[in-house]
Coordinates of C-alpha atoms and ligand atoms in Angstrom, one line a residue:
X1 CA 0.0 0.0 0.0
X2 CA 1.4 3.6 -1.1
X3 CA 1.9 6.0 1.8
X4 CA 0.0 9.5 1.6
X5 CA 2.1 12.1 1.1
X6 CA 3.0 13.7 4.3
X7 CA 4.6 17.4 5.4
X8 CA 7.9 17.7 7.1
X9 CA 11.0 20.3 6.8
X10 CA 9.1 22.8 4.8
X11 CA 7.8 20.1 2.2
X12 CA 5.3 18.0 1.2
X13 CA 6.7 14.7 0.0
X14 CA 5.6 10.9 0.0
X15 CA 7.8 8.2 1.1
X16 CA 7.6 4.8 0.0
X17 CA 10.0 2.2 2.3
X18 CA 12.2 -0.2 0.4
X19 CA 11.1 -3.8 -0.9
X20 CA 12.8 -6.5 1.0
X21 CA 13.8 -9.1 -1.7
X22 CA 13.7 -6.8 -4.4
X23 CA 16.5 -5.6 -6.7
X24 CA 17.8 -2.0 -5.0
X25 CA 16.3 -2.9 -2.2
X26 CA 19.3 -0.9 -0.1
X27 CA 18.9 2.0 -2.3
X28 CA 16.6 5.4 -1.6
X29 CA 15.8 6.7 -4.8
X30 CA 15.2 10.8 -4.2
X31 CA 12.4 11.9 -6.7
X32 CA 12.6 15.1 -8.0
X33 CA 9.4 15.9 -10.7
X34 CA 9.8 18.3 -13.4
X35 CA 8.1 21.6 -13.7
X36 CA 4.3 21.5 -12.9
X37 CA 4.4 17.5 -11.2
X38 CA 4.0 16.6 -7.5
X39 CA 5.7 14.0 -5.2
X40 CA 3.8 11.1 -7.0
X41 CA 4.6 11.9 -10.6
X42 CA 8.2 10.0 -10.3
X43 CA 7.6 6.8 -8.0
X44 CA 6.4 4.6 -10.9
X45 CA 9.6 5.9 -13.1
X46 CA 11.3 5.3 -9.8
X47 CA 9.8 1.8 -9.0
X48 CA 10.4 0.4 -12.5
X49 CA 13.9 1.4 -12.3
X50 CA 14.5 -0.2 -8.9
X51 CA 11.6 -2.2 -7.5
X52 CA 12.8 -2.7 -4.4
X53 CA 14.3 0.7 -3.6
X54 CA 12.7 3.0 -1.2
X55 CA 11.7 6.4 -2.7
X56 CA 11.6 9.9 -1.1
X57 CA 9.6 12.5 -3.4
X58 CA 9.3 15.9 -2.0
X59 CA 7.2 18.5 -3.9
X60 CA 8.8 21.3 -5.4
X61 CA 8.3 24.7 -2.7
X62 CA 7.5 27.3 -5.1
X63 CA 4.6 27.7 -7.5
X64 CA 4.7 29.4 -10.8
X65 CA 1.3 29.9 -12.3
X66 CA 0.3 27.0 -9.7
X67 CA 2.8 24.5 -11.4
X68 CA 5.4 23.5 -8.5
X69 CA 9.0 23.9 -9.2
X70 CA 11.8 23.4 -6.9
X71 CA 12.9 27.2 -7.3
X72 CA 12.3 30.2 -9.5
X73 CA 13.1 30.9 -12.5
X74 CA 12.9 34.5 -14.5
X75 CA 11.7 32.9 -17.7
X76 CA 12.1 29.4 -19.7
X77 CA 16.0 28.5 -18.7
X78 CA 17.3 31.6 -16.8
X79 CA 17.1 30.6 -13.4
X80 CA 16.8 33.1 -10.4
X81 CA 20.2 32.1 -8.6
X82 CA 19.7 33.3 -5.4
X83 CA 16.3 31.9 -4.9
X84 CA 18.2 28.5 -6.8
X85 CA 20.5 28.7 -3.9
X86 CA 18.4 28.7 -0.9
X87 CA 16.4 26.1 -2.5
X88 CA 18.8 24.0 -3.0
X89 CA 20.2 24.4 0.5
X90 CA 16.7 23.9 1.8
X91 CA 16.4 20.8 -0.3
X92 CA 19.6 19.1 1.3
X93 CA 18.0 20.1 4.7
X94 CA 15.2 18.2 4.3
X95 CA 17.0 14.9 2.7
X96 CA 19.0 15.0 5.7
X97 CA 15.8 15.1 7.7
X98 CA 14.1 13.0 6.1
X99 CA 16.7 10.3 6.4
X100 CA 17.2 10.6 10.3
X101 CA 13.1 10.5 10.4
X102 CA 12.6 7.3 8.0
X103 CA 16.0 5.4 8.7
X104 CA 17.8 6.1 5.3
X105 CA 21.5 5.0 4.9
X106 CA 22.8 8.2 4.3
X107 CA 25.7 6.9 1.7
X108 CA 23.0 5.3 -0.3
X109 CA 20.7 7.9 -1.6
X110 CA 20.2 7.9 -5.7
X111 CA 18.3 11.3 -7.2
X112 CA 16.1 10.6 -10.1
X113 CA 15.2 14.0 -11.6
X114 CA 13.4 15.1 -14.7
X115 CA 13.6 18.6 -15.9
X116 CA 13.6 20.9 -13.0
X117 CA 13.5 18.3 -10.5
X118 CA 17.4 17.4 -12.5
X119 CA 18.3 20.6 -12.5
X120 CA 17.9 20.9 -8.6
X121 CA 19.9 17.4 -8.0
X122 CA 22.7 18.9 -10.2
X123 CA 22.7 22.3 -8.4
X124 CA 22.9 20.2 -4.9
X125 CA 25.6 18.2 -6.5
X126 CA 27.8 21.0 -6.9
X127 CA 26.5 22.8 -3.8
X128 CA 27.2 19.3 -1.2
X129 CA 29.0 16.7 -3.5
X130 CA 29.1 14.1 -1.0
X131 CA 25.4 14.3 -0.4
X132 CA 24.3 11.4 -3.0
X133 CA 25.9 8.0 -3.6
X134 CA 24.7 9.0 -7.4
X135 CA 22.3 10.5 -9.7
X136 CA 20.0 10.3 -12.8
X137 CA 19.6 13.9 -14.6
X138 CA 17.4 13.2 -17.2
X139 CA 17.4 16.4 -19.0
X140 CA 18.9 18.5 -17.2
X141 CA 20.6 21.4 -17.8
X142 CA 23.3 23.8 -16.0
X143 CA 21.5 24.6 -12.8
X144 CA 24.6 27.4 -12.4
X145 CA 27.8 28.2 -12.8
X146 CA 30.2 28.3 -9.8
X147 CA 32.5 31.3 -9.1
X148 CA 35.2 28.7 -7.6
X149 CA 35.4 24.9 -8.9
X150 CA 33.4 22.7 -6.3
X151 CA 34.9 20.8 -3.7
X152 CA 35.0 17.0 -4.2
X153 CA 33.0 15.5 -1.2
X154 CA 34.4 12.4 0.6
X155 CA 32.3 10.3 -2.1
X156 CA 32.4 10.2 -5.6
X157 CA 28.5 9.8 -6.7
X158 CA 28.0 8.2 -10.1
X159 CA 26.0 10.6 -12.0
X160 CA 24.1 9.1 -15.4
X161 CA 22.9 12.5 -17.7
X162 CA 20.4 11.6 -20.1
X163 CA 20.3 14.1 -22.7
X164 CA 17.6 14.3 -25.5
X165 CA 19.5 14.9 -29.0
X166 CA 16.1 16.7 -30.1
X167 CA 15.5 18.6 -26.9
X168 CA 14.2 21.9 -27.6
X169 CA 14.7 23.0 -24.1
X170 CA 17.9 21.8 -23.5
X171 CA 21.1 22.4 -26.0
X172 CA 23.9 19.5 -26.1
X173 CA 26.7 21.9 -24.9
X174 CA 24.2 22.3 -21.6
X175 CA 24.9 18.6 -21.2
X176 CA 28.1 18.5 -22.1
X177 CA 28.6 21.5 -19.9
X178 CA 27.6 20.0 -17.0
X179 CA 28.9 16.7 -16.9
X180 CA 32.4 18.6 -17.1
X181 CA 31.2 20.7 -14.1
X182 CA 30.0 17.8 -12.4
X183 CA 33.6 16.0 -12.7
X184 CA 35.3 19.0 -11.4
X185 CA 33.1 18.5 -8.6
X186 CA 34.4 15.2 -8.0
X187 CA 31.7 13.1 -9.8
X188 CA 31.9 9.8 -12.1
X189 CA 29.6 11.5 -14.9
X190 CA 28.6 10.0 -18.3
X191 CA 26.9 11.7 -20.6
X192 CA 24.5 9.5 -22.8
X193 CA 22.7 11.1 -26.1
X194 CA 19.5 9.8 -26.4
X195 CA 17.1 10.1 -30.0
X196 CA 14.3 11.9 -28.2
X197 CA 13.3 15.7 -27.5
X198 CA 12.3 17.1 -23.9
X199 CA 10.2 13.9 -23.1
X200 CA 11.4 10.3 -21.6
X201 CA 11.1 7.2 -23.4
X202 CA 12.1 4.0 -23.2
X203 CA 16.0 4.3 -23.4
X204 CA 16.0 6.6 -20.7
X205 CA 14.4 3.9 -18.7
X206 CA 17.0 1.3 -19.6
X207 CA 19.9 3.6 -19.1
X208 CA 18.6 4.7 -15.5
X209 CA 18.1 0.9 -15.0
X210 CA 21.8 0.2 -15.6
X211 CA 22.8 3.1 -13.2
X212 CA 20.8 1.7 -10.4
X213 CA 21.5 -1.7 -11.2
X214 CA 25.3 -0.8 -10.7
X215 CA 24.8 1.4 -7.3
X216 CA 23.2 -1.4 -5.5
X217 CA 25.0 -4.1 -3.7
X218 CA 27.2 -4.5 -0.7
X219 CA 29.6 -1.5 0.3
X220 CA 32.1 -0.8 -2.5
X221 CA 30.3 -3.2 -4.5
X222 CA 30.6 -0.5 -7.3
X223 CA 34.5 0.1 -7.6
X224 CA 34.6 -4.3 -7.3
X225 CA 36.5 -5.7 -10.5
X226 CA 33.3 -6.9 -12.7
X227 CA 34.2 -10.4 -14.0
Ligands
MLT1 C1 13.9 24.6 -15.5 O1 13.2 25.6 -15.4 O2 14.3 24.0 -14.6 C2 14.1 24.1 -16.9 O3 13.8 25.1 -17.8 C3 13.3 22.9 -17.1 C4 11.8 23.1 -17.0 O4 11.1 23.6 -17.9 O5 11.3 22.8 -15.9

């Protein structure tokens, strides 16, 4: 049975507890929607990429024209940075919360964002590197670009950016741009180029698959020589 969505740290988000038995199982898949969604739009993209993963799905805190977002922007793609700051702060807050509340294994948190929802992973990213064992960005662009290049966290999250070669939101060298930022930051990132505009399709599900696939397991299960 789903859980109803519930209020804490200044959001409104739905948790769903992991599956015992089920592949990802020690995973927490962070949901982040995409302009206009809620915490409910991403827990079947995040259930068929790891059924047995718990997932954590916050709603976005600010509303523009009623669509939640997780911060402001001035118009389609320019962002307002300071508000994209404190947001992303407030979002790392609340994961932190959220984890002492529900029992999460802090080193094992995977964001899944679409759109907005990636932008804001990549922003906290660069803002607390060692925040997330890893990340989907599924078209996401540069959330902003830091004055001084980040500091590499004690972890080095494996970050998966799926880019839509037709995107008419997004431009390649966004991709490209942040996948360079995001190693500087101390990340594992790959870019992959998929045949698709702004929306998701089935490729995106099989790459995000892989990603998770290769984040779960025992400690350091990821760096183990594959045979
Ligand atoms: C953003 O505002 O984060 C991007 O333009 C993507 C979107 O339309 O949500």
């Amino acid at each position: 049975m789903s859980a109803p969505a519930a209020e804490a740290f200044g959001f409104t988000y739905r948790f769903e507890p992991a599956v015992a038995g089920a592949q990802g199982e020690d995973l927490t898949i962070l949901a982040l929607h995409g302009t206009g969604g809620d915490e409910h739009d991403l827990v079947p993209l995040a259930r068929a990429l790891a059924p047995g993963a718990a997932v954590l799905s916050p709603r976005g805190q600010v509303l523009e024209g009623g669509a939640p977002r997780f911060f402001r922007r001035l118009r389609e793609g320019v962002f307002d940075l300071a508000d994209l700051a404190a947001r992303t702060e407030a979002l790392g807050d609340f994961v932190d919360g959220a984890a002492d509340r529900h029992g999460i294994d802090r080193g094992r948190i995977v964001a899944v964002g679409f759109s907005n929802g990636a932008n804001v992973a990549a922003s906290l990213l660069l803002r607390r590197p060692g925040s997330l064992a890893g990340a989907l960005l599924l078209r996401a662009m540069v959330p902003f670009e830091p004055e001084t290049p980040p500091a590499p966290g004690a972890v080095r999250p494996v970050v998966t950016i799926a880019a839509g070669l037709m995107d008419p939101l997004v431009p390649r060298e966004q991709a490209e741009r942040l996948a360079t930022l995001l190693r500087s930051a101390g990340a594992e990132a790959t870019l992959e180029l998929v045949p698709a505009g702004h929306q998701l399709t089935q490729r995106d599900l099989a790459i995000g698959q892989a990603l998770l696939a290769r984040l779960s397991g025992g400690p350091g299960a990821r760096d183990a020589p594959r045979r």
